[in-house]
Amino acid sequence: MEKTILEDNKKYSNRCRIIWNGVNDFKIGDRGYTFVVHLDKKYCDCRLWMLRGIPCPHAICAYYYLNKDSDQHVEHWYKKETFLKS
């Protein structure tokens, strides 16, 4: 499930654009709306990242801008190692 959501978010992130960025803070434009993304805090105004634990399209757009892999920022409870420990 996590991979499907992440892949869908990656496709959607192609529609987003960077309007402004700080060190790790970004303002992302998406269809007339703007969203503030804080990569260090794993925060986006759309709140999908905090609710799911999977980077939202706006966060993925910011990671693409920094040439970073968004797969590395999925919460640990989706990882195989965490599942096997339970």
Coordinates of N, CA and C in Angstrom, one line a residue:
M1 N 0.8 -1.2 0.0 CA 0.0 0.0 0.0 C 0.9 1.3 0.0
E2 N 1.9 1.3 0.8 CA 2.7 2.5 1.0 C 3.4 2.8 -0.4
K3 N 3.9 1.8 -1.1 CA 4.6 2.0 -2.4 C 3.6 2.6 -3.4
T4 N 2.4 2.1 -3.4 CA 1.3 2.6 -4.3 C 1.1 4.1 -4.1
I5 N 0.9 4.5 -2.8 CA 0.6 5.9 -2.5 C 1.8 6.7 -2.8
L6 N 3.0 6.3 -2.5 CA 4.2 7.0 -2.8 C 4.4 7.2 -4.3
E7 N 4.1 6.2 -5.1 CA 4.2 6.3 -6.5 C 3.2 7.3 -7.1
D8 N 2.0 7.2 -6.6 CA 0.9 8.2 -7.0 C 1.3 9.6 -6.7
N9 N 1.9 9.8 -5.5 CA 2.3 11.1 -5.1 C 3.4 11.6 -5.9
K10 N 4.3 10.7 -6.4 CA 5.4 11.2 -7.2 C 4.9 11.6 -8.6
K11 N 3.9 11.0 -9.1 CA 3.3 11.4 -10.4 C 2.6 12.7 -10.3
Y12 N 1.9 12.9 -9.2 CA 1.2 14.1 -8.9 C 2.1 15.3 -8.7
S13 N 3.3 15.0 -8.1 CA 4.3 16.1 -7.8 C 4.8 16.8 -9.0
N14 N 4.7 16.2 -10.2 CA 5.1 16.8 -11.4 C 4.3 18.0 -11.8
R15 N 3.1 18.1 -11.2 CA 2.2 19.3 -11.5 C 2.6 20.5 -10.5
C16 N 3.3 20.2 -9.5 CA 3.7 21.2 -8.5 C 4.9 22.0 -8.9
R17 N 5.0 23.2 -8.4 CA 6.2 24.0 -8.7 C 6.7 24.7 -7.5
I18 N 8.0 24.9 -7.4 CA 8.6 25.6 -6.3 C 8.5 27.1 -6.5
I19 N 7.9 27.8 -5.5 CA 7.7 29.2 -5.6 C 8.8 29.9 -4.8
W20 N 9.1 29.4 -3.6 CA 10.1 29.9 -2.7 C 10.7 28.8 -1.9
N21 N 12.0 29.0 -1.5 CA 12.6 28.1 -0.6 C 13.5 28.8 0.4
G22 N 13.6 28.2 1.6 CA 14.6 28.7 2.6 C 15.6 27.5 2.6
V23 N 16.1 27.3 3.7 CA 17.1 26.2 3.8 C 16.4 24.8 3.6
N24 N 15.5 24.5 4.4 CA 14.7 23.3 4.3 C 13.2 23.6 4.3
D25 N 12.8 24.9 4.0 CA 11.4 25.3 4.0 C 11.1 25.7 2.6
F26 N 9.9 25.3 2.1 CA 9.6 25.5 0.7 C 8.1 26.0 0.6
K27 N 7.9 26.8 -0.4 CA 6.5 27.2 -0.7 C 6.2 26.6 -2.1
I28 N 5.2 25.7 -2.1 CA 5.0 24.9 -3.3 C 3.6 25.4 -3.9
G29 N 3.6 25.7 -5.2 CA 2.4 26.0 -6.0 C 1.8 24.8 -6.5
D30 N 0.5 24.7 -6.4 CA -0.3 23.5 -6.9 C -1.7 24.0 -7.3
R31 N -1.9 24.1 -8.6 CA -3.2 24.5 -9.1 C -3.9 25.7 -8.5
G32 N -3.1 26.7 -8.3 CA -3.7 28.0 -7.7 C -3.6 28.1 -6.2
Y33 N -3.2 27.0 -5.6 CA -3.0 27.0 -4.1 C -1.5 27.0 -3.8
T34 N -1.2 27.4 -2.6 CA 0.2 27.3 -2.2 C 0.3 26.5 -0.9
F35 N 1.3 25.8 -0.7 CA 1.5 25.0 0.5 C 2.9 25.2 1.0
V36 N 3.0 25.4 2.3 CA 4.3 25.5 2.9 C 4.8 24.1 3.4
V37 N 6.0 23.8 3.0 CA 6.6 22.5 3.4 C 7.8 22.7 4.2
H38 N 7.9 22.0 5.4 CA 9.1 22.1 6.3 C 9.7 20.6 6.3
L39 N 10.7 20.4 5.5 CA 11.3 19.1 5.4 C 11.8 18.5 6.7
D40 N 12.5 19.4 7.5 CA 13.0 18.9 8.8 C 11.9 18.4 9.8
K41 N 10.8 19.1 9.7 CA 9.7 18.7 10.7 C 8.7 17.7 10.1
K42 N 8.9 17.3 8.8 CA 8.0 16.5 8.1 C 6.6 17.0 8.1
Y43 N 6.5 18.3 7.7 CA 5.3 19.1 7.8 C 4.9 19.6 6.4
C44 N 3.6 19.6 6.0 CA 3.1 20.3 4.9 C 1.7 20.8 5.2
D45 N 1.4 22.0 4.7 CA 0.1 22.6 5.0 C -1.1 21.7 4.6
C46 N -0.9 20.8 3.6 CA -2.0 19.9 3.2 C -2.3 18.8 4.2
R47 N -1.4 18.6 5.1 CA -1.5 17.6 6.2 C -1.5 16.2 5.9
L48 N -1.4 15.8 4.6 CA -1.3 14.4 4.2 C -0.1 13.7 4.7
W49 N 1.0 14.4 4.7 CA 2.3 13.8 5.2 C 2.2 13.4 6.6
M50 N 1.6 14.3 7.5 CA 1.5 14.0 8.9 C 0.5 12.9 9.2
L51 N -0.6 12.8 8.4 CA -1.6 11.8 8.6 C -1.2 10.4 8.2
R52 N -0.5 10.4 7.0 CA -0.2 9.1 6.5 C 1.2 8.6 6.8
G53 N 2.1 9.5 7.1 CA 3.5 9.1 7.3 C 4.3 8.9 6.0
I54 N 3.7 9.3 4.9 CA 4.2 9.1 3.5 C 4.3 10.5 2.9
P55 N 5.5 10.9 2.4 CA 5.6 12.3 1.8 C 4.5 12.6 0.8
C56 N 3.9 13.7 1.0 CA 2.8 14.2 0.1 C 3.5 14.7 -1.2
P57 N 2.7 14.9 -2.3 CA 3.3 15.4 -3.5 C 4.1 16.7 -3.4
H58 N 3.7 17.6 -2.4 CA 4.4 18.9 -2.2 C 5.7 18.6 -1.6
A59 N 5.8 17.7 -0.7 CA 7.1 17.3 -0.1 C 8.0 16.7 -1.1
I60 N 7.4 15.8 -1.9 CA 8.2 15.1 -3.0 C 8.8 16.1 -4.0
C61 N 8.0 17.1 -4.3 CA 8.5 18.2 -5.2 C 9.7 18.9 -4.6
A62 N 9.7 19.1 -3.3 CA 10.8 19.8 -2.6 C 12.0 18.8 -2.6
Y63 N 11.8 17.5 -2.3 CA 12.9 16.6 -2.4 C 13.5 16.5 -3.8
Y64 N 12.7 16.5 -4.8 CA 13.2 16.5 -6.2 C 14.1 17.7 -6.4
Y65 N 13.6 18.9 -5.9 CA 14.4 20.1 -6.1 C 15.8 20.0 -5.4
L66 N 15.9 19.3 -4.3 CA 17.1 19.1 -3.6 C 17.9 17.9 -4.1
N67 N 17.3 17.2 -5.1 CA 17.9 15.9 -5.6 C 18.1 14.9 -4.5
K68 N 17.0 14.8 -3.7 CA 17.0 13.8 -2.6 C 15.9 12.7 -2.9
D69 N 16.1 11.5 -2.3 CA 15.2 10.4 -2.5 C 14.1 10.5 -1.5
S70 N 12.9 10.7 -2.0 CA 11.7 10.8 -1.0 C 11.4 9.5 -0.4
D71 N 11.8 8.4 -1.0 CA 11.5 7.0 -0.4 C 12.2 6.9 1.0
Q72 N 13.3 7.6 1.2 CA 14.0 7.5 2.5 C 13.2 8.2 3.6
H73 N 12.2 9.0 3.3 CA 11.5 9.8 4.3 C 10.1 9.2 4.7
V74 N 9.8 8.0 4.3 CA 8.6 7.3 4.7 C 8.8 6.9 6.2
E75 N 7.8 7.0 7.0 CA 7.9 6.6 8.4 C 8.2 5.2 8.6
H76 N 8.9 4.9 9.7 CA 9.5 3.6 10.0 C 8.4 2.5 10.1
W77 N 7.2 2.8 10.5 CA 6.2 1.8 10.6 C 5.8 1.1 9.3
Y78 N 6.1 1.7 8.2 CA 5.9 1.0 6.9 C 7.0 0.1 6.5
K79 N 8.1 0.1 7.2 CA 9.3 -0.6 6.8 C 9.1 -2.1 7.2
K80 N 9.7 -3.0 6.4 CA 9.7 -4.4 6.6 C 10.3 -4.8 8.0
E81 N 11.4 -4.1 8.4 CA 12.0 -4.5 9.6 C 11.1 -4.2 10.8
T82 N 10.4 -3.2 10.8 CA 9.4 -2.8 11.9 C 8.3 -3.9 11.9
F83 N 7.8 -4.3 10.8 CA 6.8 -5.3 10.7 C 7.3 -6.6 11.3
L84 N 8.5 -7.0 10.9 CA 9.0 -8.3 11.4 C 9.3 -8.3 12.9
K85 N 9.6 -7.1 13.5 CA 9.8 -7.0 14.9 C 8.6 -7.2 15.7
S86 N 7.4 -6.9 15.1 CA 6.2 -7.0 15.9 C 5.6 -8.3 16.1

